[in-house]
Amino acid sequence: MSFSESSRSSQPSIVDVASRSENRQPNREICHYSDLLRQSIRERFKTVTEDRQGKVNLFTTATTNLFQIFLESLPPDFRQHHTCNSCRQFVDRYGGIVTIDPDGKTIPVMWNPELVPEVYAPAIGKLSSVVAGAAIDNVFLSDLQTWGTPVTGVWEHLAIVPGKDLVFESTTIYSIYQLVAQKQQEYQMLLRGLADFPIEVATQAYSLLSNETLYRSEACLGIAKWFLALQQQRQSARNSRLRENLTWLAVANAPPGFCHIRSGMLGTLLEDIQEGLTFSQIAEKFNAKMNPLQYLRPQSPPKAGNIAQAEKIIEQLQTAGALDRRFAKLEDLQALWMPNPTAPKVERKGIFGHLQTATTKVQQQIDVPQIVMTWEKFARTILPTAKTIEYFVPTSQQAYMALVTAQNPEAPPIIQWDTPEYRNPVTWYFYANGSSPKAWNLRSNTYCAVTAIVLQPSLWNQPEKFAHKGEKAFLLLQNAKDKQYQKGAGFFPESLKSEYHGIRSTMEAYAKDAVLEGKDEATACGIGLQKGGTWDSILLRVTTGNNLQVKYQLDRWD
């Protein structure tokens, strides 16, 4: 069974069709039944692959001689009519394709004996049984608009027109064959990870990460949750075939890098747990590796071959202009909150204009005690009515940060969450171990106006797709600027699209030396609030629409 196919390698074949049409006339009764057969296959394919929530993944199975099985199961007087190379190519090429349900059961996409005329039921039932019982050997991808050859001369053949979401769109970087080969490799890598780390170890790793006791745990939480869920699914499966199928389904839907269990940060955490290290030892090693200056960043200069490959990829993708970056401004962002405009002061005229009336008496501020709450509750209950917000700048070092965007907003996307449908080239950076208020043009022990609140850019559009990137909120502060900045492009390799994974050492070297434009004009710098652990320095003074002023101490995310 072919794992993939491309329009470049598929040519209609009409061997024996011409002679068939010349030497005999179609049997009208059999033709009627064959019309119903073709219709039933199309209906079956549509039912299985359309009108379903989420992406439909297709897989090939280790099946052979499907067309021979089909012919031999037909009544003798039907066999000659169906002896056709075009139909043979369709059955042998597409007849073994399946989907996988959530329990790991394979579902043939072409065959259902209950839909076909009774005369075909034994043959279609046999095909369905053989395909459903076969092992999956890879994902199926095709860039063809039509699967099979619908018509040759006066003869109609088995063929399918797949939905647009099932037609693979090729890229300039990876061919369809390379992507299929990559999925095969990812399957093998994932199997090794599953074999090396049992479910007990995966459970402990997820518990440590979800309890937010490790530094930047959100960067690994998504893959840890995914890996544990797969372990649990496999454990509940009734047999090894279902476990294999569930693994293939996970590979097909895995975000980039998720199958590389052993080579990622999750793998090192799993290894430390498996070796029986204490929590303090595990945390120390994990925190050191998760330092933003180390995590997913090549630690040696790129080699000449990687640089040459990078030049080729950048040229193919035509993204050279996208590497030019600048400091972001408020107008570049999708704000969760911004201050309400203050009503203009009305100047009273006349001799007695300065006197207060009963209705213009200055309202006395009520002394409301400081309130402690989570960020989640603050965002849900306080932000909607907040007119102004001020952040109390402590003397200690904090996670101050800056948002960065593309110099040219029309440049092609290079960031994972930047797509043609949802343009969003914004990234962020901060310094390991925090930095002082002075380094960000802020005065300690004073309140600073919050000019906007934004979630981290990966959450602006399709947040569920990038949930594994973690959750942060940024309070952008008035006049905040990175005074210590000298160079750096403001993105990490972990934020780039998968096309750049193979050249990350070159991209990192470039990012280290690149200089952002607009340092002095930046208006999107401030303090970062990260989900995980507890906070002791986030004090906000909020003025509501009715001029009530309340202080809120945010102690954690949720």
Coordinates of C-alpha atoms in Angstrom, one line a residue:
M1 CA 0.0 0.0 0.0
S2 CA 1.4 3.4 -0.9
F3 CA 2.0 5.7 2.1
S4 CA 1.6 8.9 0.1
E5 CA 1.0 10.1 -3.3
S6 CA 1.5 13.2 -5.4
S7 CA -0.1 14.6 -8.5
R8 CA 3.3 14.4 -10.2
S9 CA 3.4 10.6 -10.0
S10 CA -0.2 9.7 -10.8
Q11 CA -1.3 9.1 -14.4
P12 CA -4.6 7.7 -15.5
S13 CA -4.4 4.2 -16.7
I14 CA -6.8 2.7 -19.2
V15 CA -5.1 -0.6 -19.9
D16 CA -7.7 -3.1 -21.1
V17 CA -10.5 -0.5 -21.0
A18 CA -10.4 0.2 -24.7
S19 CA -10.4 -3.4 -25.7
R20 CA -13.2 -4.0 -23.2
S21 CA -15.4 -1.3 -24.7
E22 CA -14.7 -2.5 -28.3
N23 CA -15.3 -6.3 -27.8
R24 CA -18.4 -6.3 -25.6
Q25 CA -21.3 -4.1 -24.6
P26 CA -21.9 -3.2 -20.9
N27 CA -24.5 -5.4 -19.3
R28 CA -27.2 -3.0 -18.3
E29 CA -28.2 -4.8 -15.1
I30 CA -24.7 -5.1 -13.9
C31 CA -24.0 -1.5 -14.8
H32 CA -27.0 -0.4 -12.7
Y33 CA -25.6 -2.3 -9.7
S34 CA -22.1 -0.9 -10.3
D35 CA -23.5 2.6 -10.3
L36 CA -25.0 1.9 -6.9
L37 CA -21.7 0.5 -5.7
R38 CA -19.8 3.6 -6.7
Q39 CA -22.5 5.8 -5.1
S40 CA -22.3 3.8 -1.8
I41 CA -18.5 4.1 -1.7
R42 CA -18.8 7.9 -2.1
E43 CA -21.5 8.0 0.6
R44 CA -19.4 5.9 2.9
F45 CA -16.3 8.1 2.4
K46 CA -18.3 11.3 3.0
T47 CA -19.9 9.9 6.2
V48 CA -16.6 8.9 7.7
T49 CA -14.5 11.9 6.7
E50 CA -16.9 14.9 6.7
D51 CA -19.2 16.6 9.2
R52 CA -16.9 15.7 12.1
Q53 CA -15.5 18.0 14.8
G54 CA -11.8 18.5 14.5
K55 CA -9.3 17.3 11.9
V56 CA -9.8 13.9 10.2
N57 CA -6.6 11.9 10.1
L58 CA -6.2 9.2 7.5
F59 CA -3.8 6.2 7.8
T60 CA -2.6 3.5 5.5
T61 CA -2.7 -0.2 6.5
A62 CA -0.4 -3.1 5.7
T63 CA -2.8 -4.6 3.2
T64 CA -2.1 -6.3 -0.2
N65 CA -4.0 -7.7 -3.1
L66 CA -7.2 -6.0 -2.1
F67 CA -8.6 -5.9 -5.6
Q68 CA -8.0 -9.6 -6.0
I69 CA -9.9 -10.2 -2.8
F70 CA -12.7 -8.0 -4.2
L71 CA -12.9 -9.9 -7.5
E72 CA -12.8 -13.4 -6.0
S73 CA -15.7 -12.5 -3.6
L74 CA -18.0 -11.4 -6.5
P75 CA -20.5 -13.6 -8.2
P76 CA -18.8 -15.2 -11.3
D77 CA -20.9 -13.2 -13.8
F78 CA -19.9 -10.0 -12.2
R79 CA -16.1 -10.5 -12.2
Q80 CA -15.4 -9.9 -15.9
H81 CA -17.4 -6.6 -15.8
H82 CA -15.2 -5.4 -12.8
T83 CA -11.9 -6.6 -14.2
C84 CA -10.5 -3.1 -14.9
N85 CA -7.1 -1.5 -14.2
S86 CA -8.5 1.8 -13.2
C87 CA -10.7 0.2 -10.5
R88 CA -7.8 -2.0 -9.5
Q89 CA -5.6 1.0 -9.0
F90 CA -8.2 2.7 -6.9
V91 CA -8.8 -0.3 -4.7
D92 CA -5.2 -1.1 -4.2
R93 CA -4.2 2.5 -3.7
Y94 CA -7.0 3.8 -1.5
G95 CA -8.9 0.7 -0.3
G96 CA -6.7 0.2 2.7
I97 CA -7.2 3.7 4.1
V98 CA -8.7 4.0 7.6
T99 CA -9.4 6.5 10.3
I100 CA -9.0 5.8 14.1
D101 CA -11.7 6.4 16.6
P102 CA -10.9 7.7 20.2
D103 CA -10.8 4.1 21.5
G104 CA -8.1 3.1 18.9
K105 CA -10.4 1.1 16.6
T106 CA -9.7 1.5 12.9
I107 CA -12.6 2.4 10.6
P108 CA -12.3 1.7 6.8
V109 CA -13.2 4.8 4.9
M110 CA -14.4 3.1 1.7
W111 CA -16.1 -0.1 2.7
N112 CA -19.5 -0.7 4.4
P113 CA -21.4 -3.8 3.4
E114 CA -24.6 -2.4 4.7
L115 CA -24.6 0.4 2.1
V116 CA -24.0 -1.6 -1.1
P117 CA -26.4 -3.7 -3.1
E118 CA -26.8 -7.2 -1.8
V119 CA -24.9 -8.7 -4.6
Y120 CA -21.7 -6.8 -3.5
A121 CA -22.2 -7.3 0.2
P122 CA -19.9 -10.4 0.6
A123 CA -17.1 -8.7 -1.4
I124 CA -17.3 -5.4 0.4
G125 CA -17.7 -7.2 3.8
K126 CA -14.5 -9.1 3.1
L127 CA -12.6 -5.9 2.2
S128 CA -14.0 -4.2 5.3
S129 CA -12.9 -7.0 7.5
V130 CA -9.4 -7.3 6.0
V131 CA -8.7 -3.6 6.2
A132 CA -10.2 -3.2 9.7
G133 CA -8.0 -6.0 11.0
A134 CA -4.8 -4.8 9.3
A135 CA -2.0 -3.0 11.1
I136 CA -1.5 0.7 10.4
D137 CA 1.9 1.4 8.8
N138 CA 1.8 5.2 8.3
V139 CA -0.3 8.3 7.9
F140 CA -1.9 8.9 4.5
L141 CA -1.3 12.2 2.6
S142 CA -2.3 13.1 -0.9
D143 CA -2.2 16.4 -2.9
L144 CA -4.6 15.0 -5.6
Q145 CA -8.0 16.7 -6.1
T146 CA -9.5 13.4 -7.2
W147 CA -8.6 10.0 -6.0
G148 CA -8.9 7.5 -8.8
T149 CA -9.9 7.9 -12.4
P150 CA -13.7 8.6 -12.6
V151 CA -14.2 8.0 -16.4
T152 CA -12.3 6.5 -19.3
G153 CA -14.3 6.5 -22.6
V154 CA -17.8 5.1 -22.0
W155 CA -16.7 3.4 -18.7
E156 CA -17.1 4.8 -15.2
H157 CA -14.8 3.7 -12.4
L158 CA -14.4 3.8 -8.7
A159 CA -13.2 7.2 -7.7
I160 CA -13.5 9.8 -4.8
V161 CA -13.4 13.5 -4.6
P162 CA -12.0 14.3 -1.2
G163 CA -12.9 17.3 0.9
K164 CA -10.6 20.3 0.7
D165 CA -9.3 19.6 4.2
L166 CA -8.0 16.2 3.0
V167 CA -6.0 17.5 0.1
F168 CA -2.5 18.1 1.3
E169 CA -1.0 21.5 0.5
S170 CA 2.7 21.2 -0.3
T171 CA 5.3 23.6 0.9
T172 CA 8.6 24.7 -0.5
I173 CA 10.5 23.1 2.4
Y174 CA 9.0 19.6 2.8
S175 CA 7.7 17.4 0.1
I176 CA 4.8 15.1 0.8
Y177 CA 7.2 12.1 0.9
Q178 CA 9.4 13.9 3.4
L179 CA 6.5 14.6 5.7
V180 CA 5.3 11.0 5.6
A181 CA 8.8 9.8 6.3
Q182 CA 9.0 12.3 9.2
K183 CA 5.8 10.9 10.7
Q184 CA 7.3 7.4 10.5
Q185 CA 10.3 8.6 12.4
E186 CA 8.2 10.4 15.0
Y187 CA 6.2 7.2 15.6
Q188 CA 9.4 5.3 16.3
M189 CA 10.7 8.0 18.6
L190 CA 7.5 8.1 20.5
L191 CA 7.5 4.4 20.9
R192 CA 10.9 4.6 22.5
G193 CA 9.8 7.3 24.9
L194 CA 6.7 5.2 25.9
A195 CA 8.9 2.1 26.4
D196 CA 11.5 4.0 28.5
F197 CA 9.2 5.9 30.8
P198 CA 6.3 4.0 32.3
I199 CA 3.0 5.7 33.3
E200 CA 4.0 6.0 36.9
V201 CA 7.0 8.2 36.0
A202 CA 4.9 10.2 33.5
T203 CA 2.3 10.8 36.3
Q204 CA 4.9 12.2 38.7
A205 CA 6.4 14.5 36.0
Y206 CA 3.0 15.9 35.2
S207 CA 2.2 16.4 38.9
L208 CA 5.4 18.4 39.4
L209 CA 4.8 20.5 36.4
S210 CA 1.1 21.1 37.1
N211 CA 1.7 22.0 40.7
E212 CA 3.9 24.8 39.4
T213 CA 6.8 24.0 41.7
L214 CA 9.4 24.1 38.8
Y215 CA 10.7 27.2 37.1
R216 CA 8.9 27.9 33.8
S217 CA 7.0 24.6 34.1
E218 CA 4.3 25.9 31.7
A219 CA 6.8 25.4 28.8
C220 CA 6.7 21.6 29.4
L221 CA 3.2 21.2 30.9
G222 CA 1.5 20.8 27.5
I223 CA 3.7 18.0 26.3
A224 CA 3.7 16.3 29.7
K225 CA -0.1 16.3 29.8
W226 CA -0.2 15.0 26.2
F227 CA 2.3 12.2 27.0
L228 CA 0.5 11.2 30.2
A229 CA -2.9 11.1 28.4
L230 CA -1.5 8.8 25.8
Q231 CA 0.0 6.5 28.4
Q232 CA -3.4 6.4 30.1
Q233 CA -5.2 5.6 26.8
R234 CA -2.7 2.9 26.0
Q235 CA -3.1 1.4 29.4
S236 CA -6.9 1.2 29.1
A237 CA -6.7 -0.4 25.6
R238 CA -7.7 -4.0 25.4
N239 CA -4.9 -5.2 23.2
S240 CA -1.6 -4.3 21.5
R241 CA -3.2 -3.4 18.2
L242 CA -5.4 -0.8 19.8
R243 CA -2.3 0.6 21.6
E244 CA -0.5 0.9 18.3
N245 CA -3.4 2.6 16.7
L246 CA -3.7 5.1 19.6
T247 CA 0.0 5.9 19.2
W248 CA -0.4 6.5 15.5
L249 CA -3.4 8.8 16.2
A250 CA -1.2 10.8 18.7
V251 CA 1.6 11.1 16.2
A252 CA -0.8 12.5 13.5
N253 CA -2.2 15.2 15.8
A254 CA 1.0 16.0 17.8
P255 CA 2.3 19.6 17.8
P256 CA 5.8 20.0 16.5
G257 CA 8.4 18.3 18.7
F258 CA 5.9 16.5 21.0
C259 CA 7.0 13.1 19.8
H260 CA 10.7 13.8 20.7
I261 CA 10.3 12.7 24.3
R262 CA 13.8 11.7 25.1
S263 CA 15.5 14.7 23.4
G264 CA 13.4 17.4 25.1
M265 CA 13.2 18.9 28.5
L266 CA 10.4 16.5 29.5
G267 CA 12.8 13.7 28.8
T268 CA 15.4 15.0 31.2
L269 CA 12.8 15.5 33.9
L270 CA 11.5 11.9 33.3
E271 CA 15.1 10.6 33.5
D272 CA 15.7 12.5 36.8
I273 CA 12.5 11.1 38.3
Q274 CA 13.3 7.6 37.1
E275 CA 16.8 7.8 38.7
G276 CA 15.2 8.5 42.1
L277 CA 16.6 12.0 42.6
T278 CA 15.2 14.1 45.4
F279 CA 12.8 17.0 44.6
S280 CA 15.5 19.6 45.4
Q281 CA 17.9 17.9 43.0
I282 CA 15.3 17.6 40.3
A283 CA 14.2 21.2 40.7
E284 CA 17.8 22.5 40.7
K285 CA 18.6 20.7 37.4
F286 CA 15.3 21.6 35.8
N287 CA 15.5 25.2 36.8
A288 CA 19.1 25.5 35.4
K289 CA 18.1 24.0 32.1
M290 CA 14.9 26.1 31.8
N291 CA 16.9 29.3 32.1
P292 CA 15.6 31.3 29.1
L293 CA 19.3 31.8 28.0
Q294 CA 19.6 28.0 27.8
Y295 CA 16.3 26.4 27.0
L296 CA 15.9 25.3 23.4
R297 CA 18.9 27.5 22.5
P298 CA 21.9 26.1 20.7
Q299 CA 25.0 26.5 22.8
S300 CA 27.6 26.5 20.0
P301 CA 28.0 28.5 16.9
P302 CA 26.2 27.2 13.8
K303 CA 28.2 25.1 11.3
A304 CA 28.8 26.1 7.7
G305 CA 26.3 23.5 6.5
N306 CA 23.6 24.7 8.8
I307 CA 24.1 28.3 7.6
A308 CA 23.9 27.2 4.0
Q309 CA 20.8 25.3 4.7
A310 CA 19.3 28.4 6.5
E311 CA 20.1 30.6 3.5
K312 CA 18.3 28.1 1.3
I313 CA 15.2 27.8 3.5
I314 CA 14.9 31.6 4.0
E315 CA 15.1 32.1 0.3
Q316 CA 12.5 29.4 -0.4
L317 CA 10.1 30.8 2.1
Q318 CA 10.9 34.3 1.1
T319 CA 11.0 35.4 4.7
A320 CA 14.2 37.4 4.9
G321 CA 12.3 40.6 5.6
A322 CA 10.4 39.0 8.5
L323 CA 13.7 38.8 10.4
D324 CA 13.7 42.6 10.8
R325 CA 12.1 43.3 14.2
R326 CA 11.3 46.3 16.3
F327 CA 10.0 47.2 19.7
A328 CA 6.2 47.0 19.8
K329 CA 3.8 49.9 20.5
L330 CA 0.3 49.8 22.0
E331 CA -1.3 50.0 18.5
D332 CA 0.4 46.7 17.6
L333 CA -1.4 44.7 20.3
Q334 CA -4.6 43.0 21.1
A335 CA -5.4 44.5 24.5
L336 CA -7.3 42.8 27.2
W337 CA -7.8 46.1 29.0
M338 CA -7.0 49.8 28.4
P339 CA -7.8 52.8 30.5
N340 CA -11.2 54.5 29.9
P341 CA -10.8 58.0 28.6
T342 CA -11.3 60.6 31.3
A343 CA -14.2 63.0 30.7
P344 CA -12.9 66.5 29.9
K345 CA -13.1 69.0 32.7
V346 CA -15.9 71.5 32.2
E347 CA -14.7 75.1 32.8
R348 CA -17.3 77.0 34.7
K349 CA -17.7 80.7 33.7
G350 CA -19.1 83.6 35.6
I351 CA -18.3 85.3 38.9
F352 CA -19.6 82.3 40.9
G353 CA -18.4 79.6 38.7
H354 CA -15.8 78.4 41.2
L355 CA -18.4 77.7 43.9
Q356 CA -19.5 74.1 44.4
T357 CA -23.2 73.3 44.2
A358 CA -24.9 70.5 46.1
T359 CA -24.4 68.2 43.0
T360 CA -20.8 69.1 42.4
K361 CA -19.4 68.5 45.9
V362 CA -16.1 66.6 45.8
Q363 CA -16.8 63.0 46.7
Q364 CA -14.7 61.8 49.7
Q365 CA -12.7 58.7 49.1
I366 CA -13.8 55.7 51.1
D367 CA -10.9 54.0 52.8
V368 CA -11.3 50.5 51.5
P369 CA -9.1 47.8 52.9
Q370 CA -6.6 46.1 50.6
I371 CA -8.0 43.1 48.9
V372 CA -6.1 39.9 48.1
M373 CA -7.3 37.9 45.0
T374 CA -6.1 35.8 42.1
W375 CA -5.4 37.2 38.7
E376 CA -8.2 35.2 37.2
K377 CA -10.8 36.7 39.5
F378 CA -9.3 40.2 39.1
A379 CA -9.5 39.9 35.3
R380 CA -13.1 38.5 35.5
T381 CA -14.6 40.9 38.1
I382 CA -12.4 44.0 38.3
L383 CA -11.1 44.8 34.8
P384 CA -14.5 45.3 33.2
T385 CA -15.2 48.4 35.4
A386 CA -11.7 49.6 36.0
K387 CA -11.2 53.2 34.8
T388 CA -7.5 53.4 35.6
I389 CA -5.0 50.9 37.1
E390 CA -1.6 51.7 38.7
Y391 CA 1.2 49.3 39.5
F392 CA 3.3 49.8 42.7
V393 CA 6.9 49.5 41.7
P394 CA 8.9 47.6 44.3
T395 CA 12.6 48.0 44.9
S396 CA 13.3 44.3 44.2
Q397 CA 14.1 42.8 40.8
Q398 CA 11.0 41.7 38.9
A399 CA 10.1 40.0 35.6
Y400 CA 10.0 43.2 33.5
M401 CA 9.6 42.5 29.8
A402 CA 9.2 44.0 26.3
L403 CA 7.0 43.1 23.4
V404 CA 8.5 42.9 20.0
T405 CA 7.0 42.7 16.5
A406 CA 7.9 42.7 12.8
Q407 CA 9.4 45.8 11.3
N408 CA 7.3 45.2 8.2
P409 CA 3.7 44.1 9.1
E410 CA 3.3 42.6 5.6
A411 CA 6.4 40.3 6.0
P412 CA 5.6 36.6 5.8
P413 CA 4.9 34.8 9.1
I414 CA 7.8 33.2 10.9
I415 CA 6.3 32.9 14.4
Q416 CA 4.2 29.9 15.2
W417 CA 1.1 31.9 16.1
D418 CA 1.4 34.2 13.2
T419 CA -0.7 32.9 10.2
P420 CA -2.1 34.5 7.0
E421 CA -5.6 34.3 8.5
Y422 CA -4.6 35.7 11.9
R423 CA -1.6 38.0 11.6
N424 CA 0.2 38.3 14.8
P425 CA 4.1 38.6 14.6
V426 CA 4.4 39.8 18.3
T427 CA 6.8 38.0 20.6
W428 CA 8.3 39.0 24.0
Y429 CA 11.5 38.8 26.0
F430 CA 12.6 39.2 29.6
Y431 CA 15.8 38.7 31.5
A432 CA 16.7 35.6 33.6
N433 CA 16.4 36.3 37.3
G434 CA 14.5 39.6 36.6
S435 CA 15.9 43.1 36.4
S436 CA 15.7 46.3 38.4
P437 CA 13.1 49.0 38.0
K438 CA 15.8 51.5 37.1
A439 CA 16.9 49.3 34.1
W440 CA 13.4 49.8 32.8
N441 CA 13.1 53.6 33.4
L442 CA 10.9 53.1 36.4
R443 CA 11.0 54.7 39.9
S444 CA 10.8 52.4 42.9
N445 CA 8.3 52.8 45.7
T446 CA 5.9 54.7 43.5
Y447 CA 2.7 53.9 41.6
C448 CA 3.1 53.8 37.8
A449 CA 0.1 54.0 35.4
V450 CA -0.8 50.8 33.6
T451 CA -1.4 51.8 29.9
A452 CA -2.7 48.4 28.8
I453 CA -3.0 44.8 29.9
V454 CA -2.4 42.0 27.3
L455 CA -2.2 38.3 27.4
Q456 CA 0.9 36.7 25.9
P457 CA 0.7 36.9 22.1
S458 CA 0.3 33.1 21.6
L459 CA -3.1 33.4 23.4
W460 CA -4.5 36.2 21.2
N461 CA -5.9 33.9 18.5
Q462 CA -6.7 30.2 18.6
P463 CA -5.5 30.0 22.3
E464 CA -6.3 26.3 22.5
K465 CA -3.8 25.6 19.7
F466 CA -0.9 27.1 21.7
A467 CA -2.0 26.1 25.2
H468 CA 1.3 24.3 25.6
K469 CA 3.1 27.6 25.4
G470 CA 1.8 28.5 28.9
E471 CA -0.1 31.5 30.2
K472 CA 1.1 35.0 31.0
A473 CA -0.4 38.4 31.3
F474 CA 1.6 41.6 30.8
L475 CA 0.9 44.9 32.6
L476 CA 2.3 47.5 30.3
L477 CA 3.6 50.5 32.2
Q478 CA 3.8 54.2 31.3
N479 CA 7.2 55.3 30.1
A480 CA 8.7 51.8 30.7
K481 CA 11.7 51.1 28.4
D482 CA 14.5 48.7 28.4
K483 CA 17.4 51.0 29.0
Q484 CA 19.9 48.1 29.3
Y485 CA 19.1 46.7 25.8
Q486 CA 22.0 46.5 23.4
K487 CA 21.2 43.7 20.9
G488 CA 18.9 40.6 20.4
A489 CA 16.0 40.0 18.0
G490 CA 13.5 39.3 20.8
F491 CA 12.5 35.8 19.9
F492 CA 13.7 32.3 20.9
P493 CA 13.9 29.3 18.5
E494 CA 11.0 27.7 20.4
S495 CA 8.7 30.4 19.0
L496 CA 9.6 29.8 15.3
K497 CA 7.5 27.8 12.9
S498 CA 8.5 24.1 12.4
E499 CA 10.1 24.9 9.1
Y500 CA 13.0 26.6 10.9
H501 CA 13.6 23.7 13.4
G502 CA 16.5 22.3 11.4
I503 CA 18.3 25.6 11.2
R504 CA 17.7 26.8 14.8
S505 CA 21.4 27.2 15.5
T506 CA 21.7 29.6 12.7
M507 CA 18.5 31.4 13.6
E508 CA 19.7 31.7 17.2
A509 CA 23.1 33.1 16.1
Y510 CA 21.2 35.7 14.0
A511 CA 18.9 36.5 16.9
K512 CA 21.7 37.1 19.3
D513 CA 23.4 39.8 17.1
A514 CA 20.3 41.4 15.5
V515 CA 19.4 44.9 16.8
L516 CA 15.8 45.9 17.4
E517 CA 14.6 49.2 16.0
G518 CA 12.5 51.7 18.0
K519 CA 14.0 51.3 21.4
D520 CA 13.2 54.9 22.5
E521 CA 9.7 54.8 20.9
A522 CA 8.7 51.5 22.6
T523 CA 5.3 51.7 24.5
A524 CA 4.8 48.0 25.1
C525 CA 7.1 47.3 28.1
G526 CA 6.0 46.4 31.6
I527 CA 5.7 43.6 34.2
G528 CA 4.9 40.0 33.4
L529 CA 2.6 37.8 35.4
Q530 CA 3.2 34.1 34.9
K531 CA 0.9 31.3 35.8
G532 CA 2.6 29.2 38.3
G533 CA 3.7 29.6 41.9
T534 CA 2.7 32.5 44.2
W535 CA 3.4 36.2 43.8
D536 CA 4.3 38.7 46.6
S537 CA 4.9 41.9 44.7
I538 CA 1.9 42.6 42.5
L539 CA 0.1 45.5 44.1
L540 CA -2.4 47.4 42.0
R541 CA -4.4 50.5 42.7
V542 CA -7.6 50.6 40.7
T543 CA -10.0 53.5 40.2
T544 CA -13.5 52.4 39.2
G545 CA -16.0 54.3 37.0
N546 CA -17.6 55.8 40.1
N547 CA -14.2 57.1 41.3
L548 CA -13.8 54.5 44.1
Q549 CA -10.2 53.7 44.6
V550 CA -9.2 50.2 45.8
K551 CA -5.9 48.4 46.2
Y552 CA -5.6 44.7 45.1
Q553 CA -2.8 42.3 46.0
L554 CA -2.6 39.6 43.3
D555 CA -1.1 36.6 44.9
R556 CA -1.3 33.9 42.2
W557 CA -2.8 33.2 38.8
D558 CA -5.8 31.1 39.9

